Amino acid sequence: MKRYGSVIRLREEQVEKYKALHRNVWPRIQEVISQSHMRNYSIFYKDGWLFSYFEYEGENYQQDMDLMAADPTTQQWWELCKPCQMPLPGHPENQWWSVMEEVYHQD
Amino acid sequence: MKRYGSVIRLREEQVEKYKALHRNVWPRIQEVISQSHMRNYSIFYKDGWLFSYFEYEGENYQQDMDLMAADPTTQQWWELCKPCQMPLPGHPENQWWSVMEEVYHQD
């Protein structure tokens, strides 16, 4: 299992829209997240910043992320979420959220 | 159990010092974290930002945080860590890291 922490900015004027979307995440989105072997997935918000945490239990992370990105419902969902967000400067082409470095862990 | 996501800035010139400290966290610090009922605790870093995630399994969060703050070894540890960090503007007096709002969770 590998833990992923990721960060992205959230546009201040879109905070309520983003929160509302996440109070009613579509069942297919939840299904794709599970199929992508992401567990214990949380998103937190503070002062224009979003942080996500999940535990990846699959064998091939990039393959799972590619499968997620190829899902038509996920693409529709991202069309709603992406205008709310601002990726960090210099984020890789194929990475919307910026993956962080784990500097400490304690069970 | 309640999940806590928290955020704080890390001074760019202190990144290596902070990482080195966290490669060798003192045993007493780990003990106090466990005694404070914090589980599955991770700290992530990216571009001057630290994010922490843990699961709180105690009954009285403020009491546990107060006990942690009263521990002399923890105070020594914080004397090393705090100069590396910059709390967010408007953080509460008794809160060094800023607690974030959980906007989504999926097991």
PDB file of C-alpha atoms in Angstrom:
ATOM      1  CA  MET A   1       0.000   0.000   0.000  1.00  0.00           C
ATOM      2  CA  LYS A   2       1.230   3.498  -0.820  1.00  0.00           C
ATOM      3  CA  ARG A   3      -0.169   6.717   0.644  1.00  0.00           C
ATOM      4  CA  TYR A   4      -0.784   9.649  -1.695  1.00  0.00           C
ATOM      5  CA  GLY A   5      -1.096  13.245  -0.560  1.00  0.00           C
ATOM      6  CA  SER A   6      -1.956  15.737  -3.298  1.00  0.00           C
ATOM      7  CA  VAL A   7      -2.651  19.445  -3.447  1.00  0.00           C
ATOM      8  CA  ILE A   8      -4.446  21.870  -5.739  1.00  0.00           C
ATOM      9  CA  ARG A   9      -5.905  25.368  -5.428  1.00  0.00           C
ATOM     10  CA  LEU A  10      -9.657  25.958  -5.272  1.00  0.00           C
ATOM     11  CA  ARG A  11     -11.058  29.220  -6.693  1.00  0.00           C
ATOM     12  CA  GLU A  12     -12.598  31.161  -3.802  1.00  0.00           C
ATOM     13  CA  GLU A  13     -15.760  31.933  -5.792  1.00  0.00           C
ATOM     14  CA  GLN A  14     -16.254  28.218  -6.550  1.00  0.00           C
ATOM     15  CA  VAL A  15     -15.901  26.868  -3.016  1.00  0.00           C
ATOM     16  CA  GLU A  16     -19.622  26.418  -2.412  1.00  0.00           C
ATOM     17  CA  LYS A  17     -20.179  24.810  -5.802  1.00  0.00           C
ATOM     18  CA  TYR A  18     -17.292  22.398  -5.203  1.00  0.00           C
ATOM     19  CA  LYS A  19     -18.544  21.473  -1.740  1.00  0.00           C
ATOM     20  CA  ALA A  20     -22.073  20.934  -3.050  1.00  0.00           C
ATOM     21  CA  LEU A  21     -20.769  18.633  -5.794  1.00  0.00           C
ATOM     22  CA  HIS A  22     -18.919  16.609  -3.169  1.00  0.00           C
ATOM     23  CA  ARG A  23     -21.935  16.257  -0.938  1.00  0.00           C
ATOM     24  CA  ASN A  24     -23.525  14.274  -3.776  1.00  0.00           C
ATOM     25  CA  VAL A  25     -20.779  12.486  -5.632  1.00  0.00           C
ATOM     26  CA  TRP A  26     -22.297  10.347  -8.387  1.00  0.00           C
ATOM     27  CA  PRO A  27     -22.377   6.603  -7.659  1.00  0.00           C
ATOM     28  CA  ARG A  28     -20.390   5.826 -10.818  1.00  0.00           C
ATOM     29  CA  ILE A  29     -17.598   8.159  -9.642  1.00  0.00           C
ATOM     30  CA  GLN A  30     -17.391   6.307  -6.342  1.00  0.00           C
ATOM     31  CA  GLU A  31     -17.361   3.023  -8.220  1.00  0.00           C
ATOM     32  CA  VAL A  32     -14.479   4.108 -10.454  1.00  0.00           C
ATOM     33  CA  ILE A  33     -12.510   5.340  -7.427  1.00  0.00           C
ATOM     34  CA  SER A  34     -12.937   1.937  -5.803  1.00  0.00           C
ATOM     35  CA  GLN A  35     -12.076   0.096  -9.020  1.00  0.00           C
ATOM     36  CA  SER A  36      -8.911   2.203  -9.204  1.00  0.00           C
ATOM     37  CA  HIS A  37      -7.845   0.716  -5.854  1.00  0.00           C
ATOM     38  CA  MET A  38      -8.054   4.011  -3.957  1.00  0.00           C
ATOM     39  CA  ARG A  39      -9.035   3.519  -0.309  1.00  0.00           C
ATOM     40  CA  ASN A  40      -9.677   5.770   2.691  1.00  0.00           C
ATOM     41  CA  TYR A  41      -9.943   8.763   0.376  1.00  0.00           C
ATOM     42  CA  SER A  42     -10.497  12.204   1.896  1.00  0.00           C
ATOM     43  CA  ILE A  43     -10.476  15.742   0.512  1.00  0.00           C
ATOM     44  CA  PHE A  44      -9.918  18.699   2.849  1.00  0.00           C
ATOM     45  CA  TYR A  45     -10.347  22.422   2.236  1.00  0.00           C
ATOM     46  CA  LYS A  46      -8.828  25.546   3.793  1.00  0.00           C
ATOM     47  CA  ASP A  47      -8.312  29.112   2.534  1.00  0.00           C
ATOM     48  CA  GLY A  48      -8.280  28.338  -1.193  1.00  0.00           C
ATOM     49  CA  TRP A  49      -6.370  25.068  -0.876  1.00  0.00           C
ATOM     50  CA  LEU A  50      -7.571  21.508  -1.370  1.00  0.00           C
ATOM     51  CA  PHE A  51      -5.662  18.575  -0.019  1.00  0.00           C
ATOM     52  CA  SER A  52      -6.447  14.966  -0.822  1.00  0.00           C
ATOM     53  CA  TYR A  53      -5.293  11.824   0.942  1.00  0.00           C
ATOM     54  CA  PHE A  54      -5.802   8.221  -0.118  1.00  0.00           C
ATOM     55  CA  GLU A  55      -4.223   4.830   0.183  1.00  0.00           C
ATOM     56  CA  TYR A  56      -3.469   3.075  -3.074  1.00  0.00           C
ATOM     57  CA  GLU A  57      -3.815  -0.681  -2.878  1.00  0.00           C
ATOM     58  CA  GLY A  58      -3.353  -1.653  -6.516  1.00  0.00           C
ATOM     59  CA  GLU A  59      -0.353  -2.973  -8.398  1.00  0.00           C
ATOM     60  CA  ASN A  60      -0.037  -0.420 -11.190  1.00  0.00           C
ATOM     61  CA  TYR A  61      -0.852   3.167 -10.234  1.00  0.00           C
ATOM     62  CA  GLN A  62      -0.438   4.760 -13.659  1.00  0.00           C
ATOM     63  CA  GLN A  63      -2.584   2.095 -15.298  1.00  0.00           C
ATOM     64  CA  ASP A  64      -5.346   2.647 -12.746  1.00  0.00           C
ATOM     65  CA  MET A  65      -5.168   6.421 -13.217  1.00  0.00           C
ATOM     66  CA  ASP A  66      -5.337   5.962 -17.005  1.00  0.00           C
ATOM     67  CA  LEU A  67      -8.418   3.729 -16.663  1.00  0.00           C
ATOM     68  CA  MET A  68     -10.061   6.340 -14.456  1.00  0.00           C
ATOM     69  CA  ALA A  69      -9.283   9.085 -16.970  1.00  0.00           C
ATOM     70  CA  ALA A  70     -10.795   6.982 -19.779  1.00  0.00           C
ATOM     71  CA  ASP A  71     -14.147   6.576 -18.001  1.00  0.00           C
ATOM     72  CA  PRO A  72     -16.792   8.786 -19.707  1.00  0.00           C
ATOM     73  CA  THR A  73     -18.683   9.540 -16.460  1.00  0.00           C
ATOM     74  CA  THR A  74     -15.443  10.535 -14.754  1.00  0.00           C
ATOM     75  CA  GLN A  75     -14.732  12.851 -17.684  1.00  0.00           C
ATOM     76  CA  GLN A  76     -18.162  14.493 -17.196  1.00  0.00           C
ATOM     77  CA  TRP A  77     -17.457  14.851 -13.469  1.00  0.00           C
ATOM     78  CA  TRP A  78     -14.076  16.454 -14.119  1.00  0.00           C
ATOM     79  CA  GLU A  79     -15.737  18.915 -16.516  1.00  0.00           C
ATOM     80  CA  LEU A  80     -17.638  20.187 -13.475  1.00  0.00           C
ATOM     81  CA  CYS A  81     -14.740  20.075 -11.003  1.00  0.00           C
ATOM     82  CA  LYS A  82     -11.831  21.339 -13.085  1.00  0.00           C
ATOM     83  CA  PRO A  83     -13.129  24.903 -13.625  1.00  0.00           C
ATOM     84  CA  CYS A  84     -13.276  25.218  -9.806  1.00  0.00           C
ATOM     85  CA  GLN A  85      -9.618  24.302  -9.428  1.00  0.00           C
ATOM     86  CA  MET A  86      -6.256  25.831 -10.310  1.00  0.00           C
ATOM     87  CA  PRO A  87      -3.352  23.397 -10.629  1.00  0.00           C
ATOM     88  CA  LEU A  88      -0.045  24.454  -9.086  1.00  0.00           C
ATOM     89  CA  PRO A  89       2.472  26.113 -11.421  1.00  0.00           C
ATOM     90  CA  GLY A  90       4.688  23.564 -13.132  1.00  0.00           C
ATOM     91  CA  HIS A  91       2.382  20.583 -12.616  1.00  0.00           C
ATOM     92  CA  PRO A  92       3.065  17.731 -15.043  1.00  0.00           C
ATOM     93  CA  GLU A  93       0.890  17.576 -18.178  1.00  0.00           C
ATOM     94  CA  ASN A  94      -0.826  14.347 -17.067  1.00  0.00           C
ATOM     95  CA  GLN A  95      -1.269  15.377 -13.416  1.00  0.00           C
ATOM     96  CA  TRP A  96      -4.053  17.794 -12.442  1.00  0.00           C
ATOM     97  CA  TRP A  97      -3.454  17.565  -8.695  1.00  0.00           C
ATOM     98  CA  SER A  98       0.206  17.869  -7.590  1.00  0.00           C
ATOM     99  CA  VAL A  99       1.457  14.790  -5.766  1.00  0.00           C
ATOM    100  CA  MET A 100       3.265  15.690  -2.553  1.00  0.00           C
ATOM    101  CA  GLU A 101       6.259  14.051  -0.900  1.00  0.00           C
ATOM    102  CA  GLU A 102       5.626  12.000   2.240  1.00  0.00           C
ATOM    103  CA  VAL A 103       8.044  13.368   4.847  1.00  0.00           C
ATOM    104  CA  TYR A 104       6.709  11.460   7.857  1.00  0.00           C
ATOM    105  CA  HIS A 105       4.515   8.524   8.688  1.00  0.00           C
ATOM    106  CA  GLN A 106       3.566   6.853  11.939  1.00  0.00           C
ATOM    107  CA  ASP A 107       0.959   4.138  12.267  1.00  0.00           C
TER     108      ASP A 107
ATOM    109  CA  MET B   1     -12.874   8.118  14.812  1.00  0.00           C
ATOM    110  CA  LYS B   2     -12.431  11.567  13.302  1.00  0.00           C
ATOM    111  CA  ARG B   3     -10.053  12.411  10.447  1.00  0.00           C
ATOM    112  CA  TYR B   4      -7.966  15.577  10.726  1.00  0.00           C
ATOM    113  CA  GLY B   5      -6.349  17.331   7.794  1.00  0.00           C
ATOM    114  CA  SER B   6      -4.152  20.313   8.712  1.00  0.00           C
ATOM    115  CA  VAL B   7      -2.001  22.739   6.790  1.00  0.00           C
ATOM    116  CA  ILE B   8       0.951  25.038   7.509  1.00  0.00           C
ATOM    117  CA  ARG B   9       3.672  26.727   5.465  1.00  0.00           C
ATOM    118  CA  LEU B  10       7.268  25.501   5.519  1.00  0.00           C
ATOM    119  CA  ARG B  11      10.065  28.036   4.988  1.00  0.00           C
ATOM    120  CA  GLU B  12      11.857  27.138   1.752  1.00  0.00           C
ATOM    121  CA  GLU B  13      15.294  27.507   3.358  1.00  0.00           C
ATOM    122  CA  GLN B  14      14.304  25.108   6.167  1.00  0.00           C
ATOM    123  CA  VAL B  15      12.940  22.273   4.037  1.00  0.00           C
ATOM    124  CA  GLU B  16      16.013  20.059   4.321  1.00  0.00           C
ATOM    125  CA  LYS B  17      16.318  20.629   8.064  1.00  0.00           C
ATOM    126  CA  TYR B  18      12.648  19.785   8.570  1.00  0.00           C
ATOM    127  CA  LYS B  19      12.905  16.618   6.470  1.00  0.00           C
ATOM    128  CA  ALA B  20      16.050  15.528   8.329  1.00  0.00           C
ATOM    129  CA  LEU B  21      14.300  16.012  11.674  1.00  0.00           C
ATOM    130  CA  HIS B  22      11.430  13.845  10.455  1.00  0.00           C
ATOM    131  CA  ARG B  23      13.690  11.062   9.276  1.00  0.00           C
ATOM    132  CA  ASN B  24      14.692  10.646  12.922  1.00  0.00           C
ATOM    133  CA  VAL B  25      11.730  11.577  15.070  1.00  0.00           C
ATOM    134  CA  TRP B  26      12.614  11.020  18.733  1.00  0.00           C
ATOM    135  CA  PRO B  27      11.022   7.917  20.301  1.00  0.00           C
ATOM    136  CA  ARG B  28       9.368  10.014  23.017  1.00  0.00           C
ATOM    137  CA  ILE B  29       7.651  12.133  20.351  1.00  0.00           C
ATOM    138  CA  GLN B  30       6.237   9.024  18.716  1.00  0.00           C
ATOM    139  CA  GLU B  31       5.116   7.785  22.117  1.00  0.00           C
ATOM    140  CA  VAL B  32       3.282  11.032  22.893  1.00  0.00           C
ATOM    141  CA  ILE B  33       1.598  10.979  19.471  1.00  0.00           C
ATOM    142  CA  SER B  34       0.347   7.463  20.170  1.00  0.00           C
ATOM    143  CA  GLN B  35      -0.737   8.373  23.713  1.00  0.00           C
ATOM    144  CA  SER B  36      -2.689  11.270  22.205  1.00  0.00           C
ATOM    145  CA  HIS B  37      -4.726   8.742  20.202  1.00  0.00           C
ATOM    146  CA  MET B  38      -3.446   9.887  16.813  1.00  0.00           C
ATOM    147  CA  ARG B  39      -3.273   7.027  14.306  1.00  0.00           C
ATOM    148  CA  ASN B  40      -2.186   6.637  10.674  1.00  0.00           C
ATOM    149  CA  TYR B  41      -0.374   9.972  10.850  1.00  0.00           C
ATOM    150  CA  SER B  42       1.339  11.303   7.714  1.00  0.00           C
ATOM    151  CA  ILE B  43       2.970  14.602   6.812  1.00  0.00           C
ATOM    152  CA  PHE B  44       3.346  15.574   3.142  1.00  0.00           C
ATOM    153  CA  TYR B  45       5.357  18.393   1.574  1.00  0.00           C
ATOM    154  CA  LYS B  46       5.064  20.340  -1.692  1.00  0.00           C
ATOM    155  CA  ASP B  47       6.265  23.801  -2.783  1.00  0.00           C
ATOM    156  CA  GLY B  48       6.460  25.410   0.656  1.00  0.00           C
ATOM    157  CA  TRP B  49       3.349  23.713   2.022  1.00  0.00           C
ATOM    158  CA  LEU B  50       3.013  20.987   4.623  1.00  0.00           C
ATOM    159  CA  PHE B  51      -0.126  18.947   4.953  1.00  0.00           C
ATOM    160  CA  SER B  52      -0.795  16.503   7.772  1.00  0.00           C
ATOM    161  CA  TYR B  53      -3.366  13.746   7.983  1.00  0.00           C
ATOM    162  CA  PHE B  54      -4.247  11.592  10.974  1.00  0.00           C
ATOM    163  CA  GLU B  55      -7.125   9.680  12.462  1.00  0.00           C
ATOM    164  CA  TYR B  56      -8.074  10.623  16.002  1.00  0.00           C
ATOM    165  CA  GLU B  57      -9.351   7.707  18.033  1.00  0.00           C
ATOM    166  CA  GLY B  58      -9.650   9.306  21.478  1.00  0.00           C
ATOM    167  CA  GLU B  59     -12.632  10.710  23.340  1.00  0.00           C
ATOM    168  CA  ASN B  60     -11.465  14.251  24.083  1.00  0.00           C
ATOM    169  CA  TYR B  61      -9.381  15.878  21.370  1.00  0.00           C
ATOM    170  CA  GLN B  62      -8.623  19.139  23.161  1.00  0.00           C
ATOM    171  CA  GLN B  63      -7.565  17.323  26.314  1.00  0.00           C
ATOM    172  CA  ASP B  64      -5.208  15.090  24.321  1.00  0.00           C
ATOM    173  CA  MET B  65      -3.739  18.093  22.505  1.00  0.00           C
ATOM    174  CA  ASP B  66      -3.251  19.878  25.849  1.00  0.00           C
ATOM    175  CA  LEU B  67      -1.455  16.831  27.289  1.00  0.00           C
ATOM    176  CA  MET B  68       0.796  16.721  24.229  1.00  0.00           C
ATOM    177  CA  ALA B  69       1.585  20.436  24.582  1.00  0.00           C
ATOM    178  CA  ALA B  70       2.457  19.924  28.268  1.00  0.00           C
ATOM    179  CA  ASP B  71       5.062  17.239  27.538  1.00  0.00           C
ATOM    180  CA  PRO B  72       8.598  18.671  27.998  1.00  0.00           C
ATOM    181  CA  THR B  73      10.157  16.566  25.214  1.00  0.00           C
ATOM    182  CA  THR B  74       7.414  17.639  22.812  1.00  0.00           C
ATOM    183  CA  GLN B  75       8.143  21.248  23.740  1.00  0.00           C
ATOM    184  CA  GLN B  76      11.829  20.717  22.886  1.00  0.00           C
ATOM    185  CA  TRP B  77      10.829  19.122  19.578  1.00  0.00           C
ATOM    186  CA  TRP B  78       8.550  22.017  18.724  1.00  0.00           C
ATOM    187  CA  GLU B  79      11.378  24.448  19.445  1.00  0.00           C
ATOM    188  CA  LEU B  80      13.202  22.811  16.536  1.00  0.00           C
ATOM    189  CA  CYS B  81      10.192  22.518  14.206  1.00  0.00           C
ATOM    190  CA  LYS B  82       8.397  25.816  14.760  1.00  0.00           C
ATOM    191  CA  PRO B  83      11.111  28.096  13.345  1.00  0.00           C
ATOM    192  CA  CYS B  84      10.842  26.089  10.105  1.00  0.00           C
ATOM    193  CA  GLN B  85       7.121  26.729   9.809  1.00  0.00           C
ATOM    194  CA  MET B  86       4.850  29.704   9.195  1.00  0.00           C
ATOM    195  CA  PRO B  87       1.274  29.356  10.440  1.00  0.00           C
ATOM    196  CA  LEU B  88      -1.480  30.578   8.138  1.00  0.00           C
ATOM    197  CA  PRO B  89      -2.737  34.133   8.714  1.00  0.00           C
ATOM    198  CA  GLY B  90      -5.536  34.205  11.255  1.00  0.00           C
ATOM    199  CA  HIS B  91      -4.762  30.853  12.851  1.00  0.00           C
ATOM    200  CA  PRO B  92      -6.229  30.518  16.358  1.00  0.00           C
ATOM    201  CA  GLU B  93      -3.898  31.315  19.283  1.00  0.00           C
ATOM    202  CA  ASN B  94      -3.853  27.685  20.477  1.00  0.00           C
ATOM    203  CA  GLN B  95      -3.519  26.137  16.997  1.00  0.00           C
ATOM    204  CA  TRP B  96      -0.161  26.149  15.199  1.00  0.00           C
ATOM    205  CA  TRP B  97      -1.309  24.086  12.224  1.00  0.00           C
ATOM    206  CA  SER B  98      -4.630  25.174  10.650  1.00  0.00           C
ATOM    207  CA  VAL B  99      -7.285  22.476  10.753  1.00  0.00           C
ATOM    208  CA  MET B 100      -8.975  22.000   7.385  1.00  0.00           C
ATOM    209  CA  GLU B 101     -12.574  21.130   6.586  1.00  0.00           C
ATOM    210  CA  GLU B 102     -13.303  17.616   5.320  1.00  0.00           C
ATOM    211  CA  VAL B 103     -15.292  18.091   2.101  1.00  0.00           C
ATOM    212  CA  TYR B 104     -15.291  14.475   0.957  1.00  0.00           C
ATOM    213  CA  HIS B 105     -14.645  11.005   2.279  1.00  0.00           C
ATOM    214  CA  GLN B 106     -14.933   7.567   0.750  1.00  0.00           C
ATOM    215  CA  ASP B 107     -13.779   4.368   2.406  1.00  0.00           C
TER     216      ASP B 107
END
